[in-house]
Short mmCIF file of C-alpha atoms in Angstrom, two decimals:
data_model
loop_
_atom_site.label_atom_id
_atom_site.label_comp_id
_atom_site.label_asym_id
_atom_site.label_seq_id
_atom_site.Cartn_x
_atom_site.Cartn_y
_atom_site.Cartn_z
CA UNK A 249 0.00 0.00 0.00
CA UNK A 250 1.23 3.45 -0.79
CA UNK A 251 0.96 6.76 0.90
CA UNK A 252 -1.22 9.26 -0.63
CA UNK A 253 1.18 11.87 -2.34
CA UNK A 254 3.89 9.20 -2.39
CA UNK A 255 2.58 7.18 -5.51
CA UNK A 256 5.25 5.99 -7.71
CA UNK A 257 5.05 7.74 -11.24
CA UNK A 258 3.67 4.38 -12.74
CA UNK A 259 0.48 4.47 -10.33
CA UNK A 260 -0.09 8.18 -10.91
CA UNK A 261 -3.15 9.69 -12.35
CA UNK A 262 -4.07 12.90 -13.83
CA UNK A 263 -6.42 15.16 -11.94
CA UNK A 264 -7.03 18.73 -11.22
CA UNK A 265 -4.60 21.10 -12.40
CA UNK A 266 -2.54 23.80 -10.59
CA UNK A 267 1.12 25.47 -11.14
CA UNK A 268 3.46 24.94 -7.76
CA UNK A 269 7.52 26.00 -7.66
CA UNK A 270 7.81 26.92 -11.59
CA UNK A 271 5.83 23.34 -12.37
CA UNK A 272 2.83 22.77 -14.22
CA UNK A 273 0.65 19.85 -12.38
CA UNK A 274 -2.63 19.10 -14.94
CA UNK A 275 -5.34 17.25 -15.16
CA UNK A 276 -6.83 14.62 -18.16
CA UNK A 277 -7.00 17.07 -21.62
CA UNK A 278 -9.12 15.24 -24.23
CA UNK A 279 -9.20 18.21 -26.67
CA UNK A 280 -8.10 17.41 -29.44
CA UNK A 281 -8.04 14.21 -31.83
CA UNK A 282 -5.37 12.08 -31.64
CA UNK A 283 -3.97 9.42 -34.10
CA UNK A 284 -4.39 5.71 -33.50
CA UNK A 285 -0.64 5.50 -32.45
CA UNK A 286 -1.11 8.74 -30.21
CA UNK A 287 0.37 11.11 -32.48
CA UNK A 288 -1.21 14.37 -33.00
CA UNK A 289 -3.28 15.19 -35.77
CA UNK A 290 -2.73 19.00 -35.68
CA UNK A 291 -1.08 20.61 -38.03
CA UNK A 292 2.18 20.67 -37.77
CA UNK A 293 3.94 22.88 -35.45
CA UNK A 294 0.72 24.39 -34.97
CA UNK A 295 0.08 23.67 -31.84
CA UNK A 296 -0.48 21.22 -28.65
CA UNK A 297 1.41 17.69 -29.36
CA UNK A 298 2.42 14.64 -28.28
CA UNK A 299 4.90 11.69 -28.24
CA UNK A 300 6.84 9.31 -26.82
CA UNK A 301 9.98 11.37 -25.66
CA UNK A 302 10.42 15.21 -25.57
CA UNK A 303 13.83 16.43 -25.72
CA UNK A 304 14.31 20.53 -24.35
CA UNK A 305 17.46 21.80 -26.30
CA UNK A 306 19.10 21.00 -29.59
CA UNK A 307 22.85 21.05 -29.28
CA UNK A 308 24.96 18.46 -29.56
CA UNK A 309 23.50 16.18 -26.52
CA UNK A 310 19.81 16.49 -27.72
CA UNK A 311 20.24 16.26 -31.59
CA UNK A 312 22.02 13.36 -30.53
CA UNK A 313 19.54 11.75 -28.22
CA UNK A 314 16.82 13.02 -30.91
CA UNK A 315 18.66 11.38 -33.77
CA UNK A 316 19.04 7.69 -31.98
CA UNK A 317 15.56 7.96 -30.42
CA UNK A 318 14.19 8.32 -33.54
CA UNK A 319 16.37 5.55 -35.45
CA UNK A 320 15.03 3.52 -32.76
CA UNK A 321 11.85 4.16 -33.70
CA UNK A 322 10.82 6.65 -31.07
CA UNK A 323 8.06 9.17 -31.38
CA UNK A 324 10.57 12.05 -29.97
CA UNK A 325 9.74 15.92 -30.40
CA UNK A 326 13.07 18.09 -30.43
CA UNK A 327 12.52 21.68 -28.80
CA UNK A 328 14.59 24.31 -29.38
CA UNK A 329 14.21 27.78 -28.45
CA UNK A 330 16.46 29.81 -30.80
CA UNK A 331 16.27 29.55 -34.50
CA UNK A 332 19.19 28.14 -36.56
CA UNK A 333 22.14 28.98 -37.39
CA UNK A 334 23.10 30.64 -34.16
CA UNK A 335 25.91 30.79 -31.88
CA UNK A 336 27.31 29.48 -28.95
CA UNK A 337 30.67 29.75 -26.94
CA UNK A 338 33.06 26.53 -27.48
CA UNK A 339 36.31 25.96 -28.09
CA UNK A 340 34.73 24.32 -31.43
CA UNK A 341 37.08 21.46 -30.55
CA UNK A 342 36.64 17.49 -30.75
CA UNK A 343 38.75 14.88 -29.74
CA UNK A 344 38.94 11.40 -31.40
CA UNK A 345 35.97 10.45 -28.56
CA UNK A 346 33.92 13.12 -30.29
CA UNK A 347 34.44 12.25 -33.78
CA UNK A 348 33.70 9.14 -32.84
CA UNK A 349 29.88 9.83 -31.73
CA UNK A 350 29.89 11.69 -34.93
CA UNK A 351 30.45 8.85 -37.38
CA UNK A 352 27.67 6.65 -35.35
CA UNK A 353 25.44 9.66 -36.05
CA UNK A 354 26.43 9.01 -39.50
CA UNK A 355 27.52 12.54 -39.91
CA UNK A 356 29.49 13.32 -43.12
CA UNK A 357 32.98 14.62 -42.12
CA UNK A 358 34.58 14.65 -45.57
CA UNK A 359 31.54 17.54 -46.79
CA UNK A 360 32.71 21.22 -46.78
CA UNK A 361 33.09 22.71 -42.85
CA UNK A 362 35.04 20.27 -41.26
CA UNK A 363 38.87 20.93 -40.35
CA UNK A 364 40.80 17.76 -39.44
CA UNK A 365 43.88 17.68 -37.00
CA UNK A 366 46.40 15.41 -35.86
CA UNK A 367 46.56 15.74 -32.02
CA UNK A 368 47.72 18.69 -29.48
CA UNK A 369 50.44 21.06 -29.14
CA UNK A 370 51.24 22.13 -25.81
CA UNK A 371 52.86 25.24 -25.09
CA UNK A 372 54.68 25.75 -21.71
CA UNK A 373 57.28 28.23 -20.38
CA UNK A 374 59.31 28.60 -23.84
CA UNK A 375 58.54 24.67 -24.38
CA UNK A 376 56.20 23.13 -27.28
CA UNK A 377 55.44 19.52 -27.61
CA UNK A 378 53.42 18.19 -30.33
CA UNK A 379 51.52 14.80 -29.75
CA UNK A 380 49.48 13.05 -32.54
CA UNK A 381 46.41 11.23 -31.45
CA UNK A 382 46.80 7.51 -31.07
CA UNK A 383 46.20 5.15 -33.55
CA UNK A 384 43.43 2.74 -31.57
CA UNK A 385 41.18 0.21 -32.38
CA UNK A 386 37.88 1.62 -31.40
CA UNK A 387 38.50 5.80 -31.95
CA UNK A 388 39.63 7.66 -35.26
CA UNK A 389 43.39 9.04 -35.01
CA UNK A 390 42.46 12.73 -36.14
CA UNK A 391 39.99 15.29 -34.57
CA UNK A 392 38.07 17.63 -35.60
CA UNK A 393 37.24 21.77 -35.51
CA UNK A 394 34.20 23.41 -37.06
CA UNK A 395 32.13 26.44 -35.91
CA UNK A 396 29.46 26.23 -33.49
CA UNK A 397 27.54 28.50 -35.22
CA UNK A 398 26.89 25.68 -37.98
CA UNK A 399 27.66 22.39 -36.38
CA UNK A 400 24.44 22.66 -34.31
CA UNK A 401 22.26 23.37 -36.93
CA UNK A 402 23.90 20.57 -39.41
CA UNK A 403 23.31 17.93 -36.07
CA UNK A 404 19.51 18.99 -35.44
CA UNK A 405 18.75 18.57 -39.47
CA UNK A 406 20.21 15.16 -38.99
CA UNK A 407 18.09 14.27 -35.96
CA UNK A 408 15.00 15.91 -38.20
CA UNK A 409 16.23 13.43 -41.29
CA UNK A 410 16.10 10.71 -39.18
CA UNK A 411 12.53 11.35 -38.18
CA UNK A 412 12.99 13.28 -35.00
CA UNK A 413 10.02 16.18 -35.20
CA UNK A 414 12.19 19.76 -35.02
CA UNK A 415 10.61 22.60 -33.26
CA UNK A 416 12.76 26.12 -33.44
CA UNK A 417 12.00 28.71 -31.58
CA UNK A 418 10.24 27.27 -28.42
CA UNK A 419 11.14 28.50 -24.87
CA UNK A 420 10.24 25.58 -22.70
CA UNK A 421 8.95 27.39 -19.45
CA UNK A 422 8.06 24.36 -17.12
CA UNK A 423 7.60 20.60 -16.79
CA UNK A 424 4.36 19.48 -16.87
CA UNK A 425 3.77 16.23 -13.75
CA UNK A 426 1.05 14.47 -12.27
CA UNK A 427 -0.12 14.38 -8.85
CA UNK A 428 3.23 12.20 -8.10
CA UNK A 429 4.83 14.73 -9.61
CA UNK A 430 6.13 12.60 -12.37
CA UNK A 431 6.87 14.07 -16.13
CA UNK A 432 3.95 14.59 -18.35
CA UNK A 433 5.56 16.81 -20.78
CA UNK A 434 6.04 20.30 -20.83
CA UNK A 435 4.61 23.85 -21.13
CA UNK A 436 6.30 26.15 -23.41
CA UNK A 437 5.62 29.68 -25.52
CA UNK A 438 6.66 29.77 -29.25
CA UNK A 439 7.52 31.92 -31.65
CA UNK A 440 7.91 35.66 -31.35
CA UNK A 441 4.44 36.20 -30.20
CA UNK A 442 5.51 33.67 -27.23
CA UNK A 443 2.29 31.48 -28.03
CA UNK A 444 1.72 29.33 -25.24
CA UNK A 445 1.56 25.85 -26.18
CA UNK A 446 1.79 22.27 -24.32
CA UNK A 447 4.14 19.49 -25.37
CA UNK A 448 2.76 15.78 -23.70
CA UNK A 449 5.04 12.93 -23.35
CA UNK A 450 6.04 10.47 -20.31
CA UNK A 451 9.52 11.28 -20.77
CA UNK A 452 11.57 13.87 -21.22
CA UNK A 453 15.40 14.55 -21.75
CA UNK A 454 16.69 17.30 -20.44
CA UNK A 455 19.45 18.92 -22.68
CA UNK A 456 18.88 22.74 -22.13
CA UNK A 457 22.49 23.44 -21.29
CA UNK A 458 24.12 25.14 -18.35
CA UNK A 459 20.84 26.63 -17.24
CA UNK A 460 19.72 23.69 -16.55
CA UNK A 461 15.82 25.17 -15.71
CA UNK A 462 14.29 21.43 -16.57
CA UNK A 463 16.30 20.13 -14.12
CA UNK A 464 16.21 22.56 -11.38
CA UNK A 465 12.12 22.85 -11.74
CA UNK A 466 12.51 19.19 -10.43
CA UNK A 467 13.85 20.40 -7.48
CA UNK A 468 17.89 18.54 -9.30
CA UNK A 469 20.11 21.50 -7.66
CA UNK A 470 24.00 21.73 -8.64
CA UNK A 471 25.96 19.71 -6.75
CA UNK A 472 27.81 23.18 -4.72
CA UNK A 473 31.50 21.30 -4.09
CA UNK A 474 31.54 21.15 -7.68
CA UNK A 475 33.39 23.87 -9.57
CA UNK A 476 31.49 25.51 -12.46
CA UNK A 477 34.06 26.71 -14.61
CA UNK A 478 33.97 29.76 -17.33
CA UNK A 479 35.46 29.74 -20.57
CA UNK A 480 35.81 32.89 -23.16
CA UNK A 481 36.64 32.84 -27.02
CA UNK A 482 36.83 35.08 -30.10
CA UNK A 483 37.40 34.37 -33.37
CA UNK A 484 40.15 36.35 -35.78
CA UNK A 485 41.40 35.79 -39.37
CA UNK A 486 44.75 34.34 -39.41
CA UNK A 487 45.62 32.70 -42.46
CA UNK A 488 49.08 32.05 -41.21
CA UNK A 489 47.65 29.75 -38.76
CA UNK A 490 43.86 28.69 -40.28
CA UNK A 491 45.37 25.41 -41.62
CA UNK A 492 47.32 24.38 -38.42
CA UNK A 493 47.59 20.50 -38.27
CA UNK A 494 47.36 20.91 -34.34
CA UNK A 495 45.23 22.39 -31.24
CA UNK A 496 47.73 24.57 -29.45
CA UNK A 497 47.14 24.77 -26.12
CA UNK A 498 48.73 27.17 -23.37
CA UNK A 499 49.66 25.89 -20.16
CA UNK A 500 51.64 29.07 -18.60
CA UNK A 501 49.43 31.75 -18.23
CA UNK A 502 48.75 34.27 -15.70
CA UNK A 503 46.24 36.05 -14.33
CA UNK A 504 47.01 39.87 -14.37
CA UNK A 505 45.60 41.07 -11.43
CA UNK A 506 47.23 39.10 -9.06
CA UNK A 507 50.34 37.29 -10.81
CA UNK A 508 48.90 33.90 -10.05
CA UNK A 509 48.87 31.12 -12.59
CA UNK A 510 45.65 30.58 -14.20
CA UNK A 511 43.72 27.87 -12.99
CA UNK A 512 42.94 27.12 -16.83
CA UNK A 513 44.84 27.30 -19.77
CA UNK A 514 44.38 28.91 -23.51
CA UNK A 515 43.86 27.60 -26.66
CA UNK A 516 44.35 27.97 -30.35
CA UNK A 517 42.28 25.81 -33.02
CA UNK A 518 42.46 26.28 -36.73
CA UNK A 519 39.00 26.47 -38.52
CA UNK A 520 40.21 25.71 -41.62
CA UNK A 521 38.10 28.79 -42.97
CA UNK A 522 40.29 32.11 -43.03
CA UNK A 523 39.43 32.07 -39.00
CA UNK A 524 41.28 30.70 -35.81
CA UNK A 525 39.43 30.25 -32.55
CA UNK A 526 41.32 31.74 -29.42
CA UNK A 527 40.46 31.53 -25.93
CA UNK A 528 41.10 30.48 -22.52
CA UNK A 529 38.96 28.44 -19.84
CA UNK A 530 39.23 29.09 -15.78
CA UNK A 531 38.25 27.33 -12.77
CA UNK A 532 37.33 29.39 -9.90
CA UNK A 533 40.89 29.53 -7.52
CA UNK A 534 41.16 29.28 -4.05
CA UNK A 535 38.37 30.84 -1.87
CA UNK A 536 36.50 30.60 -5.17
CA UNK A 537 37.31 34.26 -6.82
CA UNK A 538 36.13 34.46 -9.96
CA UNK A 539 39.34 34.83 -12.64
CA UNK A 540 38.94 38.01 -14.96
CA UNK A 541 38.87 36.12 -18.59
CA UNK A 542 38.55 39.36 -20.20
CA UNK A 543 41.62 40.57 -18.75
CA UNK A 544 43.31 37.19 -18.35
CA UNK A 545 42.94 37.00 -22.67
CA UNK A 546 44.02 40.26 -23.53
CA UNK A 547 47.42 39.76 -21.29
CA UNK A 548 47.99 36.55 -22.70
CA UNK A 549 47.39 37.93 -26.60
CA UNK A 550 50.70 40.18 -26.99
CA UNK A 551 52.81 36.81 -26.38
CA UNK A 552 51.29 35.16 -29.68
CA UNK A 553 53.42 35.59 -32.55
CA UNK A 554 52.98 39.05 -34.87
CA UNK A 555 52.34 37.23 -37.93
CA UNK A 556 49.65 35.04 -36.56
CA UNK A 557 47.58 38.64 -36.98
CA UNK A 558 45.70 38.12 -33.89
CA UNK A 559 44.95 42.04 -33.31
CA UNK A 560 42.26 43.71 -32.86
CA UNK A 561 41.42 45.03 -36.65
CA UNK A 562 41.60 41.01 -37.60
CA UNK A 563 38.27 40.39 -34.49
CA UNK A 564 36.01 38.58 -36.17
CA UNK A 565 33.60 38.15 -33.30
CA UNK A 566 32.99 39.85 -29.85
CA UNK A 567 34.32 38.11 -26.95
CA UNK A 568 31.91 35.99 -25.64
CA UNK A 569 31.80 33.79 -21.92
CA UNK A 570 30.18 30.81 -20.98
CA UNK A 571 29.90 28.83 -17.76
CA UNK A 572 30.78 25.61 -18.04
CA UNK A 573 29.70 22.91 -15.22
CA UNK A 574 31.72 20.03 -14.30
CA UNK A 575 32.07 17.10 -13.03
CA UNK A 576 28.86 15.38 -13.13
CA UNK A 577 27.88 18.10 -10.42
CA UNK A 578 24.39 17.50 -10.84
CA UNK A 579 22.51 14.31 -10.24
CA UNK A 580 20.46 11.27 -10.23
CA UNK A 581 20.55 12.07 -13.73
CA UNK A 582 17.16 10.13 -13.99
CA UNK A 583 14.24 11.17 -11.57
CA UNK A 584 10.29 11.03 -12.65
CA UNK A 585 10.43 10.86 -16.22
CA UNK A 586 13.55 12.69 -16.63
CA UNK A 587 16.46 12.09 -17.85
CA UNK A 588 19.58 14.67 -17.96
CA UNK A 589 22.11 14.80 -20.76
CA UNK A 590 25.06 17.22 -21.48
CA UNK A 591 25.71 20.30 -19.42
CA UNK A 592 22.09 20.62 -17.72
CA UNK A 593 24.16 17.45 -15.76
CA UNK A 594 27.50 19.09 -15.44
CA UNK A 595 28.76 16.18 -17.15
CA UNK A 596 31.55 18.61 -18.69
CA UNK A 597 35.10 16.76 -18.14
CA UNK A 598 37.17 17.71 -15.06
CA UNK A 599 40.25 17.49 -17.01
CA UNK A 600 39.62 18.84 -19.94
CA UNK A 601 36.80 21.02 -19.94
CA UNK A 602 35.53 19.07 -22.99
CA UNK A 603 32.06 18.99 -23.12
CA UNK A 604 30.85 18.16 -26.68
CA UNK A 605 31.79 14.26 -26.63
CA UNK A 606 30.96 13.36 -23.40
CA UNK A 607 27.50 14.88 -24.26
CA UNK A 608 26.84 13.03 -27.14
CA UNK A 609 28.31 9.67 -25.72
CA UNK A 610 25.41 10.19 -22.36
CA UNK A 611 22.95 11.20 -25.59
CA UNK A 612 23.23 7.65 -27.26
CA UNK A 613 22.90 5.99 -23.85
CA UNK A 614 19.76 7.82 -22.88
CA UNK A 615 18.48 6.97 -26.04
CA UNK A 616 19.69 3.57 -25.57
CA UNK A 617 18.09 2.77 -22.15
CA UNK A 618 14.57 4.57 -23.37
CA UNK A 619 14.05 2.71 -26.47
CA UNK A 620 14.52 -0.06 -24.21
CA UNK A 621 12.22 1.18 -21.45
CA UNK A 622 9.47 1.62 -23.84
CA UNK A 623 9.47 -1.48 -25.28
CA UNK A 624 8.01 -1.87 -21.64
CA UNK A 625 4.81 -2.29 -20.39
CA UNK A 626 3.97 1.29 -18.51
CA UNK A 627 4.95 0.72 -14.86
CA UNK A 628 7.37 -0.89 -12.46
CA UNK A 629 9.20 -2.42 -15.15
CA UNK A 630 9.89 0.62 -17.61
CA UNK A 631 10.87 2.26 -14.55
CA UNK A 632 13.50 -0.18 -13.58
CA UNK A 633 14.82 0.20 -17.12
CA UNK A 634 15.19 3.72 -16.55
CA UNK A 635 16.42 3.55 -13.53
CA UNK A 636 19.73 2.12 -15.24
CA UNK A 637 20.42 5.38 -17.06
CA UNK A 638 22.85 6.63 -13.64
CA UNK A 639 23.99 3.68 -13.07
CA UNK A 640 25.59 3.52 -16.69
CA UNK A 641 26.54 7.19 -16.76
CA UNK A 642 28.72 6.29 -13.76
CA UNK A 643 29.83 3.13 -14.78
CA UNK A 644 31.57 4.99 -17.75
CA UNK A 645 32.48 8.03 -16.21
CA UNK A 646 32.09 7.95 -12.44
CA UNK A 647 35.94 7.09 -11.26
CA UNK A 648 37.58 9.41 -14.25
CA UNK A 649 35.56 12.10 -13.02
CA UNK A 650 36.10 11.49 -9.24
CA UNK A 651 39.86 11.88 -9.81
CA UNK A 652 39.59 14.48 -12.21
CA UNK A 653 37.56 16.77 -9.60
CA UNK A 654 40.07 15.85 -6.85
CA UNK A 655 42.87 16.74 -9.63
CA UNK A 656 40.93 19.72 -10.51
CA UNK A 657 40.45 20.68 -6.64
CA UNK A 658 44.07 19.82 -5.43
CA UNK A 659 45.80 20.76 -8.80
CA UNK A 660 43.84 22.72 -11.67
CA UNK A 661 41.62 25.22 -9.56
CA UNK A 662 45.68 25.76 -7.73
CA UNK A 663 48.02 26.32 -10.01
CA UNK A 664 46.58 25.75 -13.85
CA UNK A 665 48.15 23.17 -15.81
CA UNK A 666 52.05 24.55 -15.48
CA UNK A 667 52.71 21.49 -13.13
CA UNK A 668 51.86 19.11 -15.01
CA UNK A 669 54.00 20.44 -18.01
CA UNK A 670 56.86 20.09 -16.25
CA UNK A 671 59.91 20.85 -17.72
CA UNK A 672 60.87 16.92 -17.51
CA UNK A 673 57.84 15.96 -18.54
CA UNK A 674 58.07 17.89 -21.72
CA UNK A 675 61.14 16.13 -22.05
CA UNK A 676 59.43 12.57 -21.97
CA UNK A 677 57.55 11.48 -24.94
CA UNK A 678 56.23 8.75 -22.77
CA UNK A 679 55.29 10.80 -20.19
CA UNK A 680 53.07 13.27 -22.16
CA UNK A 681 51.72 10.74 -24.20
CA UNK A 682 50.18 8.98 -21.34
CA UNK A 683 49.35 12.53 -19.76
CA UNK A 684 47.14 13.87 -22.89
CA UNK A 685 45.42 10.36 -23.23
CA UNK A 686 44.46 10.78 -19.44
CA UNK A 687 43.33 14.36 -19.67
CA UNK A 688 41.27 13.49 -23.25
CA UNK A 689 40.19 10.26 -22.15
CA UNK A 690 41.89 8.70 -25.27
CA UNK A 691 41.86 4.98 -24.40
CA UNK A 692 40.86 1.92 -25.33
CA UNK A 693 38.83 -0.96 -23.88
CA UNK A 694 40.45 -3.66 -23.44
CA UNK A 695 43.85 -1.98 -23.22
CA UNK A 696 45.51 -1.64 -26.31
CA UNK A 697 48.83 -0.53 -25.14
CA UNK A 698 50.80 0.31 -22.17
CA UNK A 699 49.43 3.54 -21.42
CA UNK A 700 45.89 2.34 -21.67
CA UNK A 701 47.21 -0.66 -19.10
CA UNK A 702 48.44 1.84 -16.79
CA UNK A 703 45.52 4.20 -16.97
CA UNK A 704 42.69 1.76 -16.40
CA UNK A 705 44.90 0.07 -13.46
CA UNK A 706 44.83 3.91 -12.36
CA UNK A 707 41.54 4.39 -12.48
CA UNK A 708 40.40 0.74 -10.70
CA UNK A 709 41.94 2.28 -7.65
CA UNK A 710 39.64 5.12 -7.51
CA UNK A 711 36.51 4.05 -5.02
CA UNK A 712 33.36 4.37 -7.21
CA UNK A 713 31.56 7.61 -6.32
CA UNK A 714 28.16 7.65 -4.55
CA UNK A 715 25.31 8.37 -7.21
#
């Protein structure tokens, strides 16, 4: 027997209807004509709608969870509130790992756009390194660069090509729950007269970014010990270094103000287009002041090179900041017909501050665990399906990211990256190798080589993490 107000979601029925802490709680709508297989029958876009899965936010974790949902053959409704192409601050950066989720998406990266590279240059205290990406058996040995600004908007037209239903320009303002407060979809306003409009479906992912407002209207606060980092980028013209072969990455620099090393480092990717993309990402340091990016990037600029061109009169963009939340600083990452994906789960890397792959990677298990779920009666049993979604979230990621917080905590958030670009180390191809696999998450399973050996024995000796 269960308390009244304590139903589980699976018992839960839909009466009354009332708005309570920024969520919408309804009651039975039969307006409308629905299809036999519960579609809508409204014209499209046009108005209320239903399906299987909702997913708030089309970057790269919900195109991604769109995109396999619907290859699945999942009734999933995309929202997004801006209208494409638009922008967003990134490094515009991916790793092997994120090339990787990009071929299973069956994403074209010989067509115009893409820039290719061949691993990392670091930079440190007169001392450059480069390191090519390994040649494994389960990731491509190049990565990739391409402008946010376009890579979202080719991602979302492949979730809509694979039968994912795209909706621009819709500002999701709350959930929608039961009584038991479990997911019934969501209330949102479109277009720019802010229609309102309701979206119905038992689940819903949650990839709205940083903000994280799905989330948090579930009462799934940020995990406070967890940093949330900030990153800041600009673009310029450079054709001396558009075509670089390798992300350069800075590992000395300072903040102005105070003459401390930056609890970051800077970056320089190639677009490939006429444009490099510069910038620099900061944890909060001790006592948690916030680092000056602004004036952390325009100290750092004059050391660049003169004919690199990065000057003011070559700006081809503003600067432009971001938070970025790490970590896996928010969790469960399933609760009531929700499941987080991406940054509105902090699941930004510790080590990196890559974001991008380990979004898409959570995407494809999401999608994984719901097409699963539904093949589920409704009830206990498609809730114990979903209830797997954290459990494999930390399975992949829980011990990396519990010693890349302490790392970032003891380390990063201290002194930058400087100690870890040691002189010596520099000096030790080994070394670094095994380093910028560890801090990209560049390995294979089973090992393929020594360093993978070493870095999964590492990582067995980190206690799994409470989720």
């Amino acid at each position: 027997m269960v308390a009244r107000g304590l139903r589980p979601c699976w018992t839960a029925r839909r009466h009354g209807a009332r708005h309570s802490g920024g969520v919408t709680t309804e009651r039975d709508d039969t307006s409308g004509v629905a299809a036999p297989d519960g579609r809508s029958l409204a014209p499209e876009g046009a108005g209320d709608e239903e399906a299987q899965v909702i997913v708030v936010g089309a970057g790269p974790a919900g195109s991604a969870a769109a995109l396999h949902l619907a290859r699945a053959g999942v009734d999933v409704l995309l929202l997004e509130k801006s209208a494409f192409p638009r922008e967003k601050v990134c490094g515009d950066g991916l790793t092997p790992r994120g090339v990787y989720q990009l071929v299973r998406m069956g994403v074209d990266l010989d067509a115009p756009g893409w820039m290719r590279n061949k691993g990392m240059r670091w930079v440190c205290e007169g001392n450059q390194v480069e390191l090519d990406w390994p040649r494994l058996g389960s990731l491509p040995d190049f990565g990739l660069t391409r402008s946010r600004h376009d890579f979202d908007d080719l991602l979302a037209a492949h979730a809509s090509a694979a039968g994912a239903r795209l909706r621009t320009q819709v500002k999701v303002t709350a959930p929608l729950t039961d009584r038991a407060g479990c997911i019934t979809g969501v209330a949102a306003s479109r277009g720019p007269g802010e229609q309102p409009v309701r979206y119905r479906a038992p689940l819903v992912v949650a990839a709205d970014g940083a903000s994280a407002r799905t989330a948090l209207a579930l009462g799934l606060e940020r995990d406070a010990r967890r940093p949330v980092a900030a990153a800041a980028r600009r673009y310029y013209r450079s054709e001396a270094r558009t075509k670089d072969p390798y992300l350069e990455l800075w590992a000395d620099l300072r903040c102005p103000h105070t003459g401390l090393d930056l609890p970051g480092y800077g970056w320089v990717f190639p677009l490939g287009d006429g444009r490099i993309n510069v910038g620099l990402g900061g944890l909060p340091q001790r006592r948690r002041r916030p680092v000056d990016l602004r004036a952390a990037l325009e100290h750092w600029l004059p050391r660049l090179p003169p004919d690199w061109g990065v000057r003011e009169e070559n700006a081809d963009s503003p600067l432009r900041s971001a938070p970025l939340p790490m970590g896996l600083n928010r969790r469960p990452q399933y609760r009531r017909g929700l499941l987080l994906v991406g940054d509105s789960a902090g699941m930004v890397s510790p080590w990196s501050g890559e974001g991008i792959a380990q979004a898409m990677e959570a995407a494809e298990t999401a999608a994984e665990i719901i097409a699963l779920a539904l093949a589920r009666p409704a009830g206990p049993r498609r809730e114990h399906a979903l209830q797997q979604y954290p459990g494999e979230i930390h399975r992949r990621w829980g011990r990396y990211y519990r010693l890349g917080n302490l790392a970032s905590d003891l380390v990063f958030a201290r002194h930058g990256f400087r100690p870890l670009l040691h002189p010596r180390v520099m000096a030790s191809p080994p070394l670094l190798r095994a380093l910028a696999r560890l801090l990209t998450q560049v390995t294979d399973g089973p090992a393929h080589d020594g360093i993978d050996a070493v870095l999964h024995a590492l990582l067995r000796l980190v206690p799994a993490p409470r989720r």
